Amino acid sequence: QNRDNMQELSSILRTQFGEDVLAKTIMQDALKFGAGLVVVDGARRLADISSLRALPNFYLVAMAAPARVRYERMTRRRENPDDRTKTWEQFQAEERAEAESLIDQLAAEANFTIDNDCSIPEMNERLEAMYQKIQHAG
């Protein structure tokens, strides 16, 4: 499991089953489980959220952090086998991949943008403030 393989798998799935295949799958799961709150991460394209927009009370939240912060967190987190040994140059090259290049378009559609350049307690405060805005809007 590495970023190149995940991008290739995403491309194959979208080619075979449509651009919104992942959004449709997530939406079906959310409806099936009747969850009151669903958090989805990893969206890279507008098609990834197209079906989800039909859900009541849908909010798109963009999480923003400087590239160097994302790189340092990735190498510490080690979600994928090659994360620990990935160089800054490799990370930058991956950031230029097709799927990554569309994130800015998706972020432009967000209802909220949260700067993810802080500590966990500070992030919890930011998320709570966003949640309160949502609660008062509905």
PDB file of C-alpha atoms in Angstrom:
ATOM      1  CA  GLN A   1       0.000   0.000   0.000  1.00  0.00           C
ATOM      2  CA  ASN A   2       1.530   3.246  -1.133  1.00  0.00           C
ATOM      3  CA  ARG A   3       0.274   6.488  -2.639  1.00  0.00           C
ATOM      4  CA  ASP A   4       1.122   5.480  -6.235  1.00  0.00           C
ATOM      5  CA  ASN A   5      -0.839   2.230  -5.926  1.00  0.00           C
ATOM      6  CA  MET A   6      -3.815   3.963  -4.281  1.00  0.00           C
ATOM      7  CA  GLN A   7      -3.889   6.578  -7.053  1.00  0.00           C
ATOM      8  CA  GLU A   8      -3.743   3.841  -9.689  1.00  0.00           C
ATOM      9  CA  LEU A   9      -6.560   1.884  -7.999  1.00  0.00           C
ATOM     10  CA  SER A  10      -8.671   5.045  -7.805  1.00  0.00           C
ATOM     11  CA  SER A  11      -8.103   5.661 -11.506  1.00  0.00           C
ATOM     12  CA  ILE A  12      -9.092   2.099 -12.426  1.00  0.00           C
ATOM     13  CA  LEU A  13     -12.257   2.215 -10.286  1.00  0.00           C
ATOM     14  CA  ARG A  14     -13.307   5.575 -11.734  1.00  0.00           C
ATOM     15  CA  THR A  15     -12.680   4.394 -15.297  1.00  0.00           C
ATOM     16  CA  GLN A  16     -14.637   1.170 -14.817  1.00  0.00           C
ATOM     17  CA  PHE A  17     -17.500   2.391 -12.606  1.00  0.00           C
ATOM     18  CA  GLY A  18     -17.750   6.156 -13.059  1.00  0.00           C
ATOM     19  CA  GLU A  19     -16.130   9.244 -11.573  1.00  0.00           C
ATOM     20  CA  ASP A  20     -18.443   9.200  -8.544  1.00  0.00           C
ATOM     21  CA  VAL A  21     -18.111   5.512  -7.634  1.00  0.00           C
ATOM     22  CA  LEU A  22     -16.506   6.230  -4.263  1.00  0.00           C
ATOM     23  CA  ALA A  23     -19.053   8.923  -3.342  1.00  0.00           C
ATOM     24  CA  LYS A  24     -21.946   6.617  -4.203  1.00  0.00           C
ATOM     25  CA  THR A  25     -20.462   3.835  -2.081  1.00  0.00           C
ATOM     26  CA  ILE A  26     -19.920   6.148   0.899  1.00  0.00           C
ATOM     27  CA  MET A  27     -23.434   7.554   0.554  1.00  0.00           C
ATOM     28  CA  GLN A  28     -24.980   4.077   0.487  1.00  0.00           C
ATOM     29  CA  ASP A  29     -23.048   3.125   3.618  1.00  0.00           C
ATOM     30  CA  ALA A  30     -24.116   6.315   5.411  1.00  0.00           C
ATOM     31  CA  LEU A  31     -27.774   5.731   4.539  1.00  0.00           C
ATOM     32  CA  LYS A  32     -27.602   2.025   5.401  1.00  0.00           C
ATOM     33  CA  PHE A  33     -26.197   2.655   8.868  1.00  0.00           C
ATOM     34  CA  GLY A  34     -28.432   5.659   9.538  1.00  0.00           C
ATOM     35  CA  ALA A  35     -25.560   7.610  11.000  1.00  0.00           C
ATOM     36  CA  GLY A  36     -26.418  11.028  12.356  1.00  0.00           C
ATOM     37  CA  LEU A  37     -22.935  12.300  11.605  1.00  0.00           C
ATOM     38  CA  VAL A  38     -20.629  10.997   8.912  1.00  0.00           C
ATOM     39  CA  VAL A  39     -17.073  12.217   8.436  1.00  0.00           C
ATOM     40  CA  VAL A  40     -15.361  11.382   5.170  1.00  0.00           C
ATOM     41  CA  ASP A  41     -11.713  12.127   4.532  1.00  0.00           C
ATOM     42  CA  GLY A  42      -9.525  11.800   1.503  1.00  0.00           C
ATOM     43  CA  ALA A  43     -11.796  13.411  -1.096  1.00  0.00           C
ATOM     44  CA  ARG A  44      -9.721  14.520  -4.062  1.00  0.00           C
ATOM     45  CA  ARG A  45     -12.246  15.415  -6.786  1.00  0.00           C
ATOM     46  CA  LEU A  46     -15.580  17.192  -7.100  1.00  0.00           C
ATOM     47  CA  ALA A  47     -17.065  13.853  -8.192  1.00  0.00           C
ATOM     48  CA  ASP A  48     -16.024  12.430  -4.808  1.00  0.00           C
ATOM     49  CA  ILE A  49     -18.639  14.608  -3.120  1.00  0.00           C
ATOM     50  CA  SER A  50     -21.258  14.991  -5.857  1.00  0.00           C
ATOM     51  CA  SER A  51     -23.576  12.285  -4.503  1.00  0.00           C
ATOM     52  CA  LEU A  52     -22.896  13.250  -0.904  1.00  0.00           C
ATOM     53  CA  ARG A  53     -24.272  16.746  -1.538  1.00  0.00           C
ATOM     54  CA  ALA A  54     -27.721  15.138  -1.751  1.00  0.00           C
ATOM     55  CA  LEU A  55     -27.540  14.127   1.905  1.00  0.00           C
ATOM     56  CA  PRO A  56     -29.427  16.397   4.291  1.00  0.00           C
ATOM     57  CA  ASN A  57     -27.192  18.746   6.255  1.00  0.00           C
ATOM     58  CA  PHE A  58     -24.150  18.032   4.096  1.00  0.00           C
ATOM     59  CA  TYR A  59     -21.145  20.253   4.811  1.00  0.00           C
ATOM     60  CA  LEU A  60     -17.834  20.160   3.018  1.00  0.00           C
ATOM     61  CA  VAL A  61     -14.906  21.070   5.245  1.00  0.00           C
ATOM     62  CA  ALA A  62     -11.471  21.763   3.814  1.00  0.00           C
ATOM     63  CA  MET A  63      -8.538  21.094   6.106  1.00  0.00           C
ATOM     64  CA  ALA A  64      -5.514  23.209   5.229  1.00  0.00           C
ATOM     65  CA  ALA A  65      -1.934  22.816   6.419  1.00  0.00           C
ATOM     66  CA  PRO A  66       1.421  23.843   4.962  1.00  0.00           C
ATOM     67  CA  ALA A  67       3.158  21.186   2.864  1.00  0.00           C
ATOM     68  CA  ARG A  68       6.068  20.852   5.296  1.00  0.00           C
ATOM     69  CA  VAL A  69       3.647  20.191   8.189  1.00  0.00           C
ATOM     70  CA  ARG A  70       1.785  17.560   6.136  1.00  0.00           C
ATOM     71  CA  TYR A  71       5.076  15.892   5.224  1.00  0.00           C
ATOM     72  CA  GLU A  72       6.290  15.746   8.827  1.00  0.00           C
ATOM     73  CA  ARG A  73       2.966  14.339  10.030  1.00  0.00           C
ATOM     74  CA  MET A  74       2.920  11.732   7.255  1.00  0.00           C
ATOM     75  CA  THR A  75       6.398  10.442   8.089  1.00  0.00           C
ATOM     76  CA  ARG A  76       5.502  10.229  11.802  1.00  0.00           C
ATOM     77  CA  ARG A  77       2.104   8.608  11.188  1.00  0.00           C
ATOM     78  CA  ARG A  78       3.466   5.888   8.855  1.00  0.00           C
ATOM     79  CA  GLU A  79       0.046   5.065   7.453  1.00  0.00           C
ATOM     80  CA  ASN A  80       1.625   3.505   4.352  1.00  0.00           C
ATOM     81  CA  PRO A  81       4.720   1.274   4.372  1.00  0.00           C
ATOM     82  CA  ASP A  82       6.856   3.760   2.439  1.00  0.00           C
ATOM     83  CA  ASP A  83       5.906   6.841   4.506  1.00  0.00           C
ATOM     84  CA  ARG A  84       8.728   6.449   7.020  1.00  0.00           C
ATOM     85  CA  THR A  85      11.444   6.575   4.373  1.00  0.00           C
ATOM     86  CA  LYS A  86       9.850   9.067   1.994  1.00  0.00           C
ATOM     87  CA  THR A  87      12.005  12.080   1.258  1.00  0.00           C
ATOM     88  CA  TRP A  88      10.778  15.658   1.075  1.00  0.00           C
ATOM     89  CA  GLU A  89      11.474  15.604  -2.682  1.00  0.00           C
ATOM     90  CA  GLN A  90       9.369  12.436  -3.145  1.00  0.00           C
ATOM     91  CA  PHE A  91       6.555  13.990  -1.131  1.00  0.00           C
ATOM     92  CA  GLN A  92       6.652  17.128  -3.290  1.00  0.00           C
ATOM     93  CA  ALA A  93       6.525  15.006  -6.453  1.00  0.00           C
ATOM     94  CA  GLU A  94       3.468  13.142  -5.115  1.00  0.00           C
ATOM     95  CA  GLU A  95       1.815  16.494  -4.354  1.00  0.00           C
ATOM     96  CA  ARG A  96       1.965  17.243  -8.087  1.00  0.00           C
ATOM     97  CA  ALA A  97       0.075  14.045  -9.010  1.00  0.00           C
ATOM     98  CA  GLU A  98      -3.230  14.416 -10.849  1.00  0.00           C
ATOM     99  CA  ALA A  99      -5.450  13.569  -7.882  1.00  0.00           C
ATOM    100  CA  GLU A 100      -3.601  15.931  -5.581  1.00  0.00           C
ATOM    101  CA  SER A 101      -3.749  18.780  -8.095  1.00  0.00           C
ATOM    102  CA  LEU A 102      -7.561  18.855  -7.914  1.00  0.00           C
ATOM    103  CA  ILE A 103      -7.742  19.389  -4.155  1.00  0.00           C
ATOM    104  CA  ASP A 104      -7.704  23.189  -4.526  1.00  0.00           C
ATOM    105  CA  GLN A 105     -10.812  23.023  -6.743  1.00  0.00           C
ATOM    106  CA  LEU A 106     -12.552  20.907  -4.146  1.00  0.00           C
ATOM    107  CA  ALA A 107     -11.476  23.203  -1.310  1.00  0.00           C
ATOM    108  CA  ALA A 108     -12.978  26.161  -3.177  1.00  0.00           C
ATOM    109  CA  GLU A 109     -16.375  24.455  -2.817  1.00  0.00           C
ATOM    110  CA  ALA A 110     -16.036  23.996   0.958  1.00  0.00           C
ATOM    111  CA  ASN A 111     -18.548  25.384   3.424  1.00  0.00           C
ATOM    112  CA  PHE A 112     -15.759  25.718   5.981  1.00  0.00           C
ATOM    113  CA  THR A 113     -11.976  25.830   5.857  1.00  0.00           C
ATOM    114  CA  ILE A 114     -10.029  24.966   8.975  1.00  0.00           C
ATOM    115  CA  ASP A 115      -6.319  25.593   9.342  1.00  0.00           C
ATOM    116  CA  ASN A 116      -4.792  22.334  10.502  1.00  0.00           C
ATOM    117  CA  ASP A 117      -1.529  23.860  11.628  1.00  0.00           C
ATOM    118  CA  CYS A 118      -2.070  23.600  15.357  1.00  0.00           C
ATOM    119  CA  SER A 119      -2.030  21.252  18.323  1.00  0.00           C
ATOM    120  CA  ILE A 120      -4.748  18.655  18.885  1.00  0.00           C
ATOM    121  CA  PRO A 121      -6.429  20.671  21.672  1.00  0.00           C
ATOM    122  CA  GLU A 122      -6.478  23.752  19.423  1.00  0.00           C
ATOM    123  CA  MET A 123      -7.913  21.684  16.569  1.00  0.00           C
ATOM    124  CA  ASN A 124     -10.630  20.377  18.860  1.00  0.00           C
ATOM    125  CA  GLU A 125     -11.548  23.985  19.682  1.00  0.00           C
ATOM    126  CA  ARG A 126     -11.695  24.897  15.986  1.00  0.00           C
ATOM    127  CA  LEU A 127     -13.864  21.873  15.196  1.00  0.00           C
ATOM    128  CA  GLU A 128     -16.167  22.618  18.101  1.00  0.00           C
ATOM    129  CA  ALA A 129     -16.577  26.228  16.916  1.00  0.00           C
ATOM    130  CA  MET A 130     -17.445  24.978  13.419  1.00  0.00           C
ATOM    131  CA  TYR A 131     -19.910  22.455  14.827  1.00  0.00           C
ATOM    132  CA  GLN A 132     -21.617  25.186  16.860  1.00  0.00           C
ATOM    133  CA  LYS A 133     -22.027  27.276  13.685  1.00  0.00           C
ATOM    134  CA  ILE A 134     -23.620  24.291  11.957  1.00  0.00           C
ATOM    135  CA  GLN A 135     -25.952  23.658  14.892  1.00  0.00           C
ATOM    136  CA  HIS A 136     -27.096  27.280  14.993  1.00  0.00           C
ATOM    137  CA  ALA A 137     -27.610  27.391  11.214  1.00  0.00           C
ATOM    138  CA  GLY A 138     -29.916  24.352  11.256  1.00  0.00           C
TER     139      GLY A 138
END
